[in-house]
Short mmCIF file of C-alpha atoms in Angstrom, two decimals:
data_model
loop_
_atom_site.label_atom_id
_atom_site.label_comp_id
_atom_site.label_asym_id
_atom_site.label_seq_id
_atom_site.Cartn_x
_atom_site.Cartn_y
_atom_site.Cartn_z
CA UNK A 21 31.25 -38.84 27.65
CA UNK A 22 29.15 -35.67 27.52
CA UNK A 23 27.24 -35.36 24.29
CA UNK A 24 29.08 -32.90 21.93
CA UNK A 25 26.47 -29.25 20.31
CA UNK A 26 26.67 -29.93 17.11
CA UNK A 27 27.88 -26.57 15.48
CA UNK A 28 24.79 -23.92 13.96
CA UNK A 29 24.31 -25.37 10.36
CA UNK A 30 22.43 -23.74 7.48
CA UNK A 31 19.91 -25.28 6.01
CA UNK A 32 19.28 -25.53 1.94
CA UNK A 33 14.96 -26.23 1.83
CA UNK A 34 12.41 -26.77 -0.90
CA UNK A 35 9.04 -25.75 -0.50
CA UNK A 36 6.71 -26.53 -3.33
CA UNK A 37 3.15 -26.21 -4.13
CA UNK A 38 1.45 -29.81 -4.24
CA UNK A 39 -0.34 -29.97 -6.75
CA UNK A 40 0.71 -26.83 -8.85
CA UNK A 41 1.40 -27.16 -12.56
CA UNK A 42 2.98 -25.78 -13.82
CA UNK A 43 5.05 -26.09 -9.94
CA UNK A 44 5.20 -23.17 -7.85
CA UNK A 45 8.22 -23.24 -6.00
CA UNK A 46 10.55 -21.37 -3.22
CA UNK A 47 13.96 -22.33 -2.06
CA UNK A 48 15.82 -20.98 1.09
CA UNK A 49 18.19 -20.99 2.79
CA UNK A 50 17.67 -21.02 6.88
CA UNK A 51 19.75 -21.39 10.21
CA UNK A 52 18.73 -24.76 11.82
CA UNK A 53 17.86 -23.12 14.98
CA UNK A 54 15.16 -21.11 13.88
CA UNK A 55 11.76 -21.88 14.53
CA UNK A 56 8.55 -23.48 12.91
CA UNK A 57 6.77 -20.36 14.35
CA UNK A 58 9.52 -18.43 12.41
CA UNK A 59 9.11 -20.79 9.45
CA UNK A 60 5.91 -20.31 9.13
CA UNK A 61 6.47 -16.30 9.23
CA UNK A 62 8.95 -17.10 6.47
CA UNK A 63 6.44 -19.02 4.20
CA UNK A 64 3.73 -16.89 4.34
CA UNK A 65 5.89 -13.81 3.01
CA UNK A 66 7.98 -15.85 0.43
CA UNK A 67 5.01 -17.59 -1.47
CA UNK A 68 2.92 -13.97 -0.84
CA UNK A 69 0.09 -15.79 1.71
CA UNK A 70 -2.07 -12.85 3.66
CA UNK A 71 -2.17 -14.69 7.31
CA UNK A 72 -5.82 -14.98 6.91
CA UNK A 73 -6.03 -18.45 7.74
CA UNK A 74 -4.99 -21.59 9.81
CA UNK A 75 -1.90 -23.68 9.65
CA UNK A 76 0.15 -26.23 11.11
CA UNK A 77 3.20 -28.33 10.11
CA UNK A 78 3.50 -32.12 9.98
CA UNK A 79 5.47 -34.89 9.02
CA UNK A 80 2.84 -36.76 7.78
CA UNK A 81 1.58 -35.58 3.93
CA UNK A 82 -2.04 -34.15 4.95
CA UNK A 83 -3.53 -35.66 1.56
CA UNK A 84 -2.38 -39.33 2.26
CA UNK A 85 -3.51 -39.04 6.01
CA UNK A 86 -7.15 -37.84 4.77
CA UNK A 87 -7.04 -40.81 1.85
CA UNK A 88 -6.69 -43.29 5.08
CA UNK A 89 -3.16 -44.14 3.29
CA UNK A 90 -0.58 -45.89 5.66
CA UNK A 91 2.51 -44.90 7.07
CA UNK A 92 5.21 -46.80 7.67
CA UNK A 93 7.37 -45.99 10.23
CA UNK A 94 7.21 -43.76 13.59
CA UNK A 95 3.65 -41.83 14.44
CA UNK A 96 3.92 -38.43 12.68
CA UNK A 97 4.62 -35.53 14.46
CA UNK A 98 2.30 -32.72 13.84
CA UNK A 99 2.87 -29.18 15.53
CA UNK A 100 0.46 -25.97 15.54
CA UNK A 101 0.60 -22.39 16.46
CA UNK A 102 -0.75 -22.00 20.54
CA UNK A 103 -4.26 -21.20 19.64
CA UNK A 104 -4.89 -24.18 18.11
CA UNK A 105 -3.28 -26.24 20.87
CA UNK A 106 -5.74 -25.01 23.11
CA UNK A 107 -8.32 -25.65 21.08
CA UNK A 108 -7.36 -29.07 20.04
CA UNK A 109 -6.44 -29.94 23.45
CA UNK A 110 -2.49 -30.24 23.22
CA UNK A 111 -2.73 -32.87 20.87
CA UNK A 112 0.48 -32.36 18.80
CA UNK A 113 3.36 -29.99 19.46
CA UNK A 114 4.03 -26.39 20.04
CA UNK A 115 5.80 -25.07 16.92
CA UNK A 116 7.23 -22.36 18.88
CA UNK A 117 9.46 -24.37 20.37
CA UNK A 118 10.38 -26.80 17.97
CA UNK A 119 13.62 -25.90 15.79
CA UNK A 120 14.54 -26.88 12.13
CA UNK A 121 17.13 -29.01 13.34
CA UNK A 122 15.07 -31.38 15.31
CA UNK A 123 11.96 -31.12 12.93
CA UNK A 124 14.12 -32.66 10.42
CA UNK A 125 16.04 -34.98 12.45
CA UNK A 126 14.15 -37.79 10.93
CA UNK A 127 15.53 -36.43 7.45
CA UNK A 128 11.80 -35.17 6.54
CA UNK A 129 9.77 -34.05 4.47
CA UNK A 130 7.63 -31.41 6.17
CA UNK A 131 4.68 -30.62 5.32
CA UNK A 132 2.84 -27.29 5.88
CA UNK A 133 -0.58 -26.73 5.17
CA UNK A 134 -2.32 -23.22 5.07
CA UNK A 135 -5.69 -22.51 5.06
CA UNK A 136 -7.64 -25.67 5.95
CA UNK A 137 -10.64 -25.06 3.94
CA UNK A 138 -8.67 -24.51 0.46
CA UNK A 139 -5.81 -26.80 1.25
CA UNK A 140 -3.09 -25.55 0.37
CA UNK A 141 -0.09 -28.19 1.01
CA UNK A 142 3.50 -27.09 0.91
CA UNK A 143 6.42 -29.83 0.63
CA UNK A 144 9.27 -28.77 2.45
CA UNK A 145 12.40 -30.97 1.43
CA UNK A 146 15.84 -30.33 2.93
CA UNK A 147 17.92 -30.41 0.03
CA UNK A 148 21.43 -29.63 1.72
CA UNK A 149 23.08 -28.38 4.50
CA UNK A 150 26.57 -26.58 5.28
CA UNK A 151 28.50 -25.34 8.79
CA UNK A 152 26.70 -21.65 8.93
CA UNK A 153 29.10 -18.52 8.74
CA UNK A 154 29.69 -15.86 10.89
CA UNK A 155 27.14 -12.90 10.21
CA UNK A 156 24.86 -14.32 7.67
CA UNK A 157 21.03 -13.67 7.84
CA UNK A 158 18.89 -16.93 9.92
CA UNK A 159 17.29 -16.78 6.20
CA UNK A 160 17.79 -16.10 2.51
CA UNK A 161 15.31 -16.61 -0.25
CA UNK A 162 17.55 -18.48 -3.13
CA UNK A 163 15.27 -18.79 -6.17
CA UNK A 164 11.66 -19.57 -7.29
CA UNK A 165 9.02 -19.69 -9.83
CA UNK A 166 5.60 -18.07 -10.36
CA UNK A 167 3.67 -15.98 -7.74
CA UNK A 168 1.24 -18.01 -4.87
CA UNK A 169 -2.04 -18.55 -5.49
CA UNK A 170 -4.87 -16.09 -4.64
CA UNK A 171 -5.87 -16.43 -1.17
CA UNK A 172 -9.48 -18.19 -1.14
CA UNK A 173 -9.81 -18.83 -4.77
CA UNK A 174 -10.55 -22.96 -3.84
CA UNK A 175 -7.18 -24.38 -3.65
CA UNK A 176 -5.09 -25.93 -6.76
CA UNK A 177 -8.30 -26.69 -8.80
CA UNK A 178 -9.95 -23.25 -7.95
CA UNK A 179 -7.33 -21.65 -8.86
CA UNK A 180 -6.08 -22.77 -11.99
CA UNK A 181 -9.94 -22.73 -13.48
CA UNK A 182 -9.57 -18.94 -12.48
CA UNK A 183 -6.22 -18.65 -13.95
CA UNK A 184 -7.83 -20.21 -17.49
CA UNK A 185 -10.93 -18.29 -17.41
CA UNK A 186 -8.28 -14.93 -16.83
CA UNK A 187 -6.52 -15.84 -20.25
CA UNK A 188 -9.24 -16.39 -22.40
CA UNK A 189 -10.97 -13.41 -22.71
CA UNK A 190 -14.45 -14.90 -24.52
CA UNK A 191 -15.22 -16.53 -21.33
CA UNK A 192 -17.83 -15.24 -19.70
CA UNK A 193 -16.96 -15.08 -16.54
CA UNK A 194 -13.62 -13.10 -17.95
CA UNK A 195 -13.73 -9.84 -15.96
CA UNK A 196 -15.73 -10.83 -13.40
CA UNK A 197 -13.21 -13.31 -12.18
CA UNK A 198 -10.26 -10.72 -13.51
CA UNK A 199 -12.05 -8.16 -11.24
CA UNK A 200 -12.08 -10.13 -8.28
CA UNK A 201 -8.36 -11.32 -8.49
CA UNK A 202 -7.25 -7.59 -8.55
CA UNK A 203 -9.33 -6.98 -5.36
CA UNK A 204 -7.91 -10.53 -4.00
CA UNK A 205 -4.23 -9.71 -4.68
CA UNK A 206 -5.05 -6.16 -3.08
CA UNK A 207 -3.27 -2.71 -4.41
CA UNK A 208 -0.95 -2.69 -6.69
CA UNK A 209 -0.81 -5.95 -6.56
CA UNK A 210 0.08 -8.11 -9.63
CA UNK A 211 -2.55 -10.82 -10.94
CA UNK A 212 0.57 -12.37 -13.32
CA UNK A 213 1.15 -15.87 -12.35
CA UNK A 214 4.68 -15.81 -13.58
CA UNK A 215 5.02 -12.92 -11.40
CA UNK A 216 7.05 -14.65 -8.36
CA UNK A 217 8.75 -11.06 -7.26
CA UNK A 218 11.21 -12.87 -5.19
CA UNK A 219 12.92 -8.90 -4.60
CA UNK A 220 9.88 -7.91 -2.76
CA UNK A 221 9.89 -11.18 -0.59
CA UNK A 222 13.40 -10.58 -0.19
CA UNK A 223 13.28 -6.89 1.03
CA UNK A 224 10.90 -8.42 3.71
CA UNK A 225 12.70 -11.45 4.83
CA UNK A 226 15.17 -8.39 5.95
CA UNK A 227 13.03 -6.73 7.94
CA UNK A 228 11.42 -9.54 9.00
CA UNK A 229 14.69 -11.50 10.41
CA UNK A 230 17.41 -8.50 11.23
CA UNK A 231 17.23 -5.86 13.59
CA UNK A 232 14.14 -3.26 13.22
CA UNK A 233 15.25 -0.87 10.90
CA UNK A 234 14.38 2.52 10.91
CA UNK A 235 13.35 2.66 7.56
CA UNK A 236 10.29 0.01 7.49
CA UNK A 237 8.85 0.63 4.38
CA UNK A 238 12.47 0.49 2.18
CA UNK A 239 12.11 3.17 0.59
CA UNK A 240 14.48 5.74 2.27
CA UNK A 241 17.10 7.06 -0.26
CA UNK A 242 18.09 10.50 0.27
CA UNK A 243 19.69 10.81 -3.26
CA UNK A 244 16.30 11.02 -4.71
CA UNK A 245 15.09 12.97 -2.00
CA UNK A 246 13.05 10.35 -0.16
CA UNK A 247 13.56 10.83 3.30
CA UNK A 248 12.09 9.41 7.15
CA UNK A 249 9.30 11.77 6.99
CA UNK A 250 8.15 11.75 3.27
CA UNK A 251 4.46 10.65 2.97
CA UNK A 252 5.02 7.57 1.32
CA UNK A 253 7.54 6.52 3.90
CA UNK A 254 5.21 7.09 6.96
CA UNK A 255 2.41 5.54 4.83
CA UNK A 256 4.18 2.32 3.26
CA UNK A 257 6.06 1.88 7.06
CA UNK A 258 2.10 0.93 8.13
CA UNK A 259 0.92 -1.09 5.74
CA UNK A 260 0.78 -4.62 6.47
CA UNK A 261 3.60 -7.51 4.90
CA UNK A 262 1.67 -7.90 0.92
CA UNK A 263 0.47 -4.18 0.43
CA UNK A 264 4.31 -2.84 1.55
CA UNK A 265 5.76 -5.45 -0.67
CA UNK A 266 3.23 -4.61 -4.52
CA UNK A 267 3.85 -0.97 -3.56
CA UNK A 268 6.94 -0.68 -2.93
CA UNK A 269 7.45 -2.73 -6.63
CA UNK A 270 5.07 -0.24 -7.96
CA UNK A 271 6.87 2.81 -6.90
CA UNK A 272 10.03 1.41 -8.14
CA UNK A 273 8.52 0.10 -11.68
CA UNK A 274 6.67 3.13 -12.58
CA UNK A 275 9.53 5.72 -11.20
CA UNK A 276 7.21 7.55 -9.21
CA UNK A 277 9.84 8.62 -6.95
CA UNK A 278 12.32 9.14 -8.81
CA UNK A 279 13.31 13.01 -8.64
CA UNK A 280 11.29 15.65 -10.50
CA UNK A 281 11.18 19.19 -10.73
CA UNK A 282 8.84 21.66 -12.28
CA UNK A 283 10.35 24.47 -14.55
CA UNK A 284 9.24 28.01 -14.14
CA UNK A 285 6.28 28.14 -16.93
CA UNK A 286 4.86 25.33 -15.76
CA UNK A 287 5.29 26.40 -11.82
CA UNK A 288 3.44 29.73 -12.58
CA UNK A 289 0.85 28.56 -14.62
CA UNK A 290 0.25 25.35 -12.00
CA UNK A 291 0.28 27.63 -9.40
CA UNK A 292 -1.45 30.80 -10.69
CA UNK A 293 -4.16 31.29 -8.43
CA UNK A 294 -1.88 31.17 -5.23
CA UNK A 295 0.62 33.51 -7.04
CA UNK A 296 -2.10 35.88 -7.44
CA UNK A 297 -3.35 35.60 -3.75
CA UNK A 298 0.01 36.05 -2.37
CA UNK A 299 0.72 38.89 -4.45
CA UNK A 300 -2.32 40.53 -3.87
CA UNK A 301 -2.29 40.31 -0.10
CA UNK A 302 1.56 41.08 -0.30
CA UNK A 303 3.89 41.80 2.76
CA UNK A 304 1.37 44.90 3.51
CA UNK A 305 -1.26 42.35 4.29
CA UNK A 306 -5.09 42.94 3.47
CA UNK A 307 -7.50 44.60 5.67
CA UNK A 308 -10.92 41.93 6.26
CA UNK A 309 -14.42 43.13 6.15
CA UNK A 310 -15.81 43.92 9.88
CA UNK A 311 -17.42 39.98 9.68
CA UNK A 312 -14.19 38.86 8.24
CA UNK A 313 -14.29 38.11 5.36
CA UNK A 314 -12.57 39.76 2.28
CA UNK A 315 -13.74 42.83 0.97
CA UNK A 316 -15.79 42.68 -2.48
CA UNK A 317 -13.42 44.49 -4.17
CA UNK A 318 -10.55 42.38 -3.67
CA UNK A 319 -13.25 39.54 -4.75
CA UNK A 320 -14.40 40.49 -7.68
CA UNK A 321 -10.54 41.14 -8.44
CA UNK A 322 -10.09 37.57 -8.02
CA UNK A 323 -12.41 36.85 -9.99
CA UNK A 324 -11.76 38.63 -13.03
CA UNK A 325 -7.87 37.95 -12.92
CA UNK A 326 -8.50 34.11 -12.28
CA UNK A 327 -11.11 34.29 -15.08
CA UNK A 328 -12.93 32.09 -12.43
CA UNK A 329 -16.33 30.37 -13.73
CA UNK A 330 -18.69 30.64 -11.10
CA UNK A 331 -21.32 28.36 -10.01
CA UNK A 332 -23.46 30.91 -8.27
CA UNK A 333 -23.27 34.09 -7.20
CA UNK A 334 -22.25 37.51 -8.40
CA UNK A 335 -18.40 36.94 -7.57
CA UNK A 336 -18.36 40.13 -5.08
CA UNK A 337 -18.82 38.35 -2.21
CA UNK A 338 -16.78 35.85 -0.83
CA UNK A 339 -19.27 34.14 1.48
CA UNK A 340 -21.14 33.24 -2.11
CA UNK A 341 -18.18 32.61 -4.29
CA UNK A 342 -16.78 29.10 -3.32
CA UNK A 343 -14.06 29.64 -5.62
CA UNK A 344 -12.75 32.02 -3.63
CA UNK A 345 -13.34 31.35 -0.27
CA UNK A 346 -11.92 27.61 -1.23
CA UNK A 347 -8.77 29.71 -2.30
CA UNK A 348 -8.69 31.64 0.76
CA UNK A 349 -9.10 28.40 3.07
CA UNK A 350 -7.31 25.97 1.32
CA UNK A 351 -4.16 29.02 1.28
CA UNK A 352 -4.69 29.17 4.94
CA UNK A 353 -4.44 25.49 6.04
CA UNK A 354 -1.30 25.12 3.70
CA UNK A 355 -0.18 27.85 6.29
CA UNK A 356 0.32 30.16 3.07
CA UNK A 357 -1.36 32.75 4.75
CA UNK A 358 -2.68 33.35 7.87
CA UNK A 359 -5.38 35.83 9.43
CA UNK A 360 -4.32 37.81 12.72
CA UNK A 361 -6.19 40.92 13.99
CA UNK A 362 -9.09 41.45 11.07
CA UNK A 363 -6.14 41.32 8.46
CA UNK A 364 -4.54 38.77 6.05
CA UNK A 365 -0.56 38.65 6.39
CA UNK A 366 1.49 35.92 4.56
CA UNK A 367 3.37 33.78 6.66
CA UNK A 368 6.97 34.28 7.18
CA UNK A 369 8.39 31.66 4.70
CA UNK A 370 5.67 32.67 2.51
CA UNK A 371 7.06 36.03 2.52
CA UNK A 372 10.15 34.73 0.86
CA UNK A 373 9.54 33.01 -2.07
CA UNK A 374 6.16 34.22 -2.78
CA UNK A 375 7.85 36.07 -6.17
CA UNK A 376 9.56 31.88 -7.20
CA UNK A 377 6.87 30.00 -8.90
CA UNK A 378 8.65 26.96 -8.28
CA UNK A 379 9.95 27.60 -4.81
CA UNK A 380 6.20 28.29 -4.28
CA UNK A 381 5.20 24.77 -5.99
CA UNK A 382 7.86 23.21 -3.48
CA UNK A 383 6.05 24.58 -0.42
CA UNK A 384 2.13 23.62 -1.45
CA UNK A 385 3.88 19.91 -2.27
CA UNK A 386 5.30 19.73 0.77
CA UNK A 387 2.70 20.65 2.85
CA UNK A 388 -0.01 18.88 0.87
CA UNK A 389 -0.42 15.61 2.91
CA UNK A 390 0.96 16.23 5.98
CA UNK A 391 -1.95 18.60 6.61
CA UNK A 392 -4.27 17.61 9.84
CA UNK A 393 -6.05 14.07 9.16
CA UNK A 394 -7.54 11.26 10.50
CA UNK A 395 -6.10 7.52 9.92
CA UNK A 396 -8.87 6.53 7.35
CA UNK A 397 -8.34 10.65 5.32
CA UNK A 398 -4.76 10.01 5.10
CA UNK A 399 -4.77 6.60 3.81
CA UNK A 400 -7.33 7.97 1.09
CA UNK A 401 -5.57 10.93 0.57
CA UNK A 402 -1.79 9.60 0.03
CA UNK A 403 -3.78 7.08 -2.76
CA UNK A 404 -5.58 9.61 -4.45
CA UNK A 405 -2.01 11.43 -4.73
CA UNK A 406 -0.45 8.36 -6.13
CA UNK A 407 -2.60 8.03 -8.28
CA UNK A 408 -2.79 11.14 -9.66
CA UNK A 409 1.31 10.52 -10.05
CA UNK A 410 1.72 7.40 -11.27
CA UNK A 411 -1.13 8.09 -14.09
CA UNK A 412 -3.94 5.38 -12.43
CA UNK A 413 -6.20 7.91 -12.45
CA UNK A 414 -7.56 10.24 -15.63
CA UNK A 415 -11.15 10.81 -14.14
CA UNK A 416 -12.61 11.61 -11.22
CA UNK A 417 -14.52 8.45 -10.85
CA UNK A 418 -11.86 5.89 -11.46
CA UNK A 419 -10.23 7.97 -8.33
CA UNK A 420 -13.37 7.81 -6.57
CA UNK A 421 -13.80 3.74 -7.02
CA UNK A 422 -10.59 3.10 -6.54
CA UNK A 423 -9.64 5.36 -3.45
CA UNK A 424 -13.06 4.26 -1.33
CA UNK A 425 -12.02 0.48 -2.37
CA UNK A 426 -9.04 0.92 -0.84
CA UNK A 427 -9.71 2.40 2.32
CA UNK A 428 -12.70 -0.30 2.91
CA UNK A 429 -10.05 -3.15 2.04
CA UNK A 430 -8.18 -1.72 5.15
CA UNK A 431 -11.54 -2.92 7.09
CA UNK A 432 -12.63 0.91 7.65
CA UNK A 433 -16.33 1.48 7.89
CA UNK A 434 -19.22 3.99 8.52
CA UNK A 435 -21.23 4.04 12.23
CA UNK A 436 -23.31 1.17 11.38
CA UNK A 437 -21.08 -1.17 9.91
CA UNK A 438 -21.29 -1.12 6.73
CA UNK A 439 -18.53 -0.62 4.22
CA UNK A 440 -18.50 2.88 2.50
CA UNK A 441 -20.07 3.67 -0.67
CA UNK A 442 -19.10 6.47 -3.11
CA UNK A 443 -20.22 9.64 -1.47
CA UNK A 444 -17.14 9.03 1.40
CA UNK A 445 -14.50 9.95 -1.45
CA UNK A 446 -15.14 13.76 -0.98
CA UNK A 447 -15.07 13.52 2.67
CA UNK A 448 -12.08 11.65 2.96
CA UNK A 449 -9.73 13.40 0.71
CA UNK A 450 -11.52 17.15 0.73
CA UNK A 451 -8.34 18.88 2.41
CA UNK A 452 -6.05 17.24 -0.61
CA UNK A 453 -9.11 17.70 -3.05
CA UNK A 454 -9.50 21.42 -2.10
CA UNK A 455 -5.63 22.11 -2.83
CA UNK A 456 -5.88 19.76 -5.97
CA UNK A 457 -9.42 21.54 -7.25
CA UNK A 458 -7.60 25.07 -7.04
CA UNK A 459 -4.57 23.83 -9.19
CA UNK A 460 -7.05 22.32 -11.62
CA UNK A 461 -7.78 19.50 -11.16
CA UNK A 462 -10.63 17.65 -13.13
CA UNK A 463 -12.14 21.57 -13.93
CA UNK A 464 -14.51 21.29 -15.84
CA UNK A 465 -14.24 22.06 -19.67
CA UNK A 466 -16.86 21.26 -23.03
CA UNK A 467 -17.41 17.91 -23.12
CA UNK A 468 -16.71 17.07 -19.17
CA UNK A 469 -13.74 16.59 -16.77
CA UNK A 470 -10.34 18.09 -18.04
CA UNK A 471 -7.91 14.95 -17.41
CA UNK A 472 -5.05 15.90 -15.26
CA UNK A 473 -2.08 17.70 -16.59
CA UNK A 474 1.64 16.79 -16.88
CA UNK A 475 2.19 19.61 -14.77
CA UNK A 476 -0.28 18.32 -12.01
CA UNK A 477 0.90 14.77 -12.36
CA UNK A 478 4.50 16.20 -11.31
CA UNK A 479 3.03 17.96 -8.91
CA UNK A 480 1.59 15.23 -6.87
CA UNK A 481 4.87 12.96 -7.49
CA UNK A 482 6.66 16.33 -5.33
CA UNK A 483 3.68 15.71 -2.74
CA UNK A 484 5.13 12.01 -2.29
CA UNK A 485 8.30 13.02 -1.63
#
């Protein structure tokens, strides 16, 4: 008699932390025919791992084997990604093509071990099984406790003498090693070890396991006005598995997106000096200077009705007033304005609204980010934007620390190598700086930098959107 296929079964698993205590734990559920290759996938996302290291999977616990303690029973199977095959010689299996249901034909425990040089053992017990049903995902994350370790913080020792130096803050080594586990758990990340956030590993077990969607970053919602091409879509849809996961949370926990309008006052005193430029070109247009640029009149009108404080110059010539030519150019590449035949003319949707502070504010936030940049100037500049909306930033060099961090933890850096310093913030972000600096930002007042305003902090939450 021919053997009977068993029919697909679901699989209830544990996967626990050895060592962890208090335990850190994940349980799934997972169609039988999926892979170890897939498991693995599955692991890393669940327990918040980074795919910076080795692993393989074996039936044999790694601790015991190292201890020289014996097994009884068959030889241990052991099976490893393809790279490692190769470079162990094909000594142990292909976990590509092993399934759940045969890895656990010998009733199990698994064990998976990530990164070989902190250890970090995983017991994987099949607590149940059921007949699968028709439609369900190959894998659901059920329930868990506290967040995975950081990635290379010296496996379960390491890691809980960092979590104990974290909570005492008389240790000496307390912001150093607080310092390093924000950089470790990357942006807007969360250093709480309670913090499981099972809902962001959820969000990307679905993208992960069901068809590609054509909203990768989850953040879609066209109620709130988040839509495909919205800045923060295009930017979270890059980002790899743990950044898209903390800022999607982050977005959702501080209500950054969440829909916001600014009211007339606040539109027209946000957006003075572009109300004033647009209404002083107006749909006549204004005649340039034979070298192009605008006439010192029309400068030292600017000037005096922007109550501008100038950092050099006489402010009747726009070539030496920075404030205005930065208001002329930054106008022009938000395609406010445009020059054509020795004149200034507003553009045609300009022409419009140019009288509707608000309507006016809408336009510059649109156009804000998706101006012309780089990779590297439009990861900077989307940060520097959220954090101008979420509240992160208040001065100019928190922005500058944190924005130049950022883009160097994406493995940017400069033509010889080396990761950016400080001075790269203005570079990166000076199309979004030059918009932001003419709205106000961090101008300069007694006593220092002005911190940004309610009105601004809208304003860049519009530029998100």
């Amino acid at each position: 008699m021919a053997p009977q296929q068993l029919p697909p079964q679901t699989l209830s698993l544990r996967a626990s932390l050895v060592g962890s205590e208090p335990e850190i734990w994940r349980e799934i559920e997972i169609a039988d025919g999926v892979s170890l290759a897939q498991l693995h996938q599955v692991l890393q996302i669940v327990f918040g791992w980074q795919q910076s290291h080795l692993h393989r999977f074996s039936e044999q616990d790694p601790w015991s084997s190292r201890r020289g303690i014996p097994r009884i029973g068959p030889e241990p199977r052991e099976w490893l990604d393809q790279w490692s095959l190769i470079e162990q010689d094909g000594d142990g299996e292909d976990e590509a093509e092993a399934i759940l249901a045969d890895a656990f034909s010998r009733g199990g425990p698994l064990w998976y071990e990530y990164d070989f040089g902190d250890g970090w053992v995983h017991r994987i017990e099949m607590i149940g099984s059921r007949l699968a049903e028709i439609g369900e995902p190959l894998v659901r994350l059920v329930a868990g406790a506290r967040r995975g370790p950081f990635e290379d913080s010296g496996g379960i020792g390491g890691y809980a003498e960092k979590l104990a130096i974290m909570a005492d803050p008389r240790h000496p080594e307390h912001a150093e090693i607080t310092e390093w586990a924000r950089f470790v758990a990357g942006p807007w990340g969360s250093i709480d070890p309670d913090d499981a956030d099972l809902d962001g590993a959820r969000s990307e077990l679905e993208l992960l396991t069901g068809a590609p969607p054509a909203d990768m970053s989850g953040l879609v919602d066209s109620a709130r006005g988040v839509v495909d091409d919205s800045p923060i879509v295009e930017f979270a849809s890059n980002l790899p598995v743990p950044y898209r996961t903390n800022l999607r949370r982050h977005l959702r926990a501080t209500g950054v997106l969440d829909p916001v309008e600014l009211d007339e006052a606040a539109a027209a005193a946000l957006m003075r000096p572009y109300l004033w430029l647009l209404d002083h070109i107006g749909d006549g247009g204004l005649t340039l200077t034979q070298a192009g640029w605008m006439p010192p009149a029309d400068v030292a009108a600017a000037v005096e009705a922007l109550e501008l404080r100038l950092v050099y110059g006489k402010g009747n010539r726009e070539q030496s007033t920075r404030e205005v030519a930065g208001l002329r150019e930054s106008a022009t590449q938000l395609r406010l304005i445009r020059k054509i035949k020795g004149r200034l003319e507003l553009t045609a949707r300009v022409r419009t609204i140019r009288h509707d502070p608000r309507a006016v504010s809408a336009q510059i936030a649109h156009a804000l980010l998706p101006q012309r940049m780089d990779d590297a100037e439009r990861i900077a500049s989307v940060v520097l934007v959220l954090g101008l909306a979420d509240g992160t930033f208040t001065t100019s060099d928190e922005a500058r620390a944190a924005v130049v961090d950022i883009v160097n933890g994406f493995g940017y850096r400069d033509q010889d190598g080396r990761q950016l310093d400080r001075y790269w913030f203005r570079p990166l972000t000076r199309s979004v700086q030059d918009v932001l600096t003419v709205v106000g930002l961090w101008r300069w007042v007694p006593g220092g930098e002005a911190p940004p305003t309610d009105a601004l902090r809208a304003f860049a939450r519009m530029a998100l959107r």
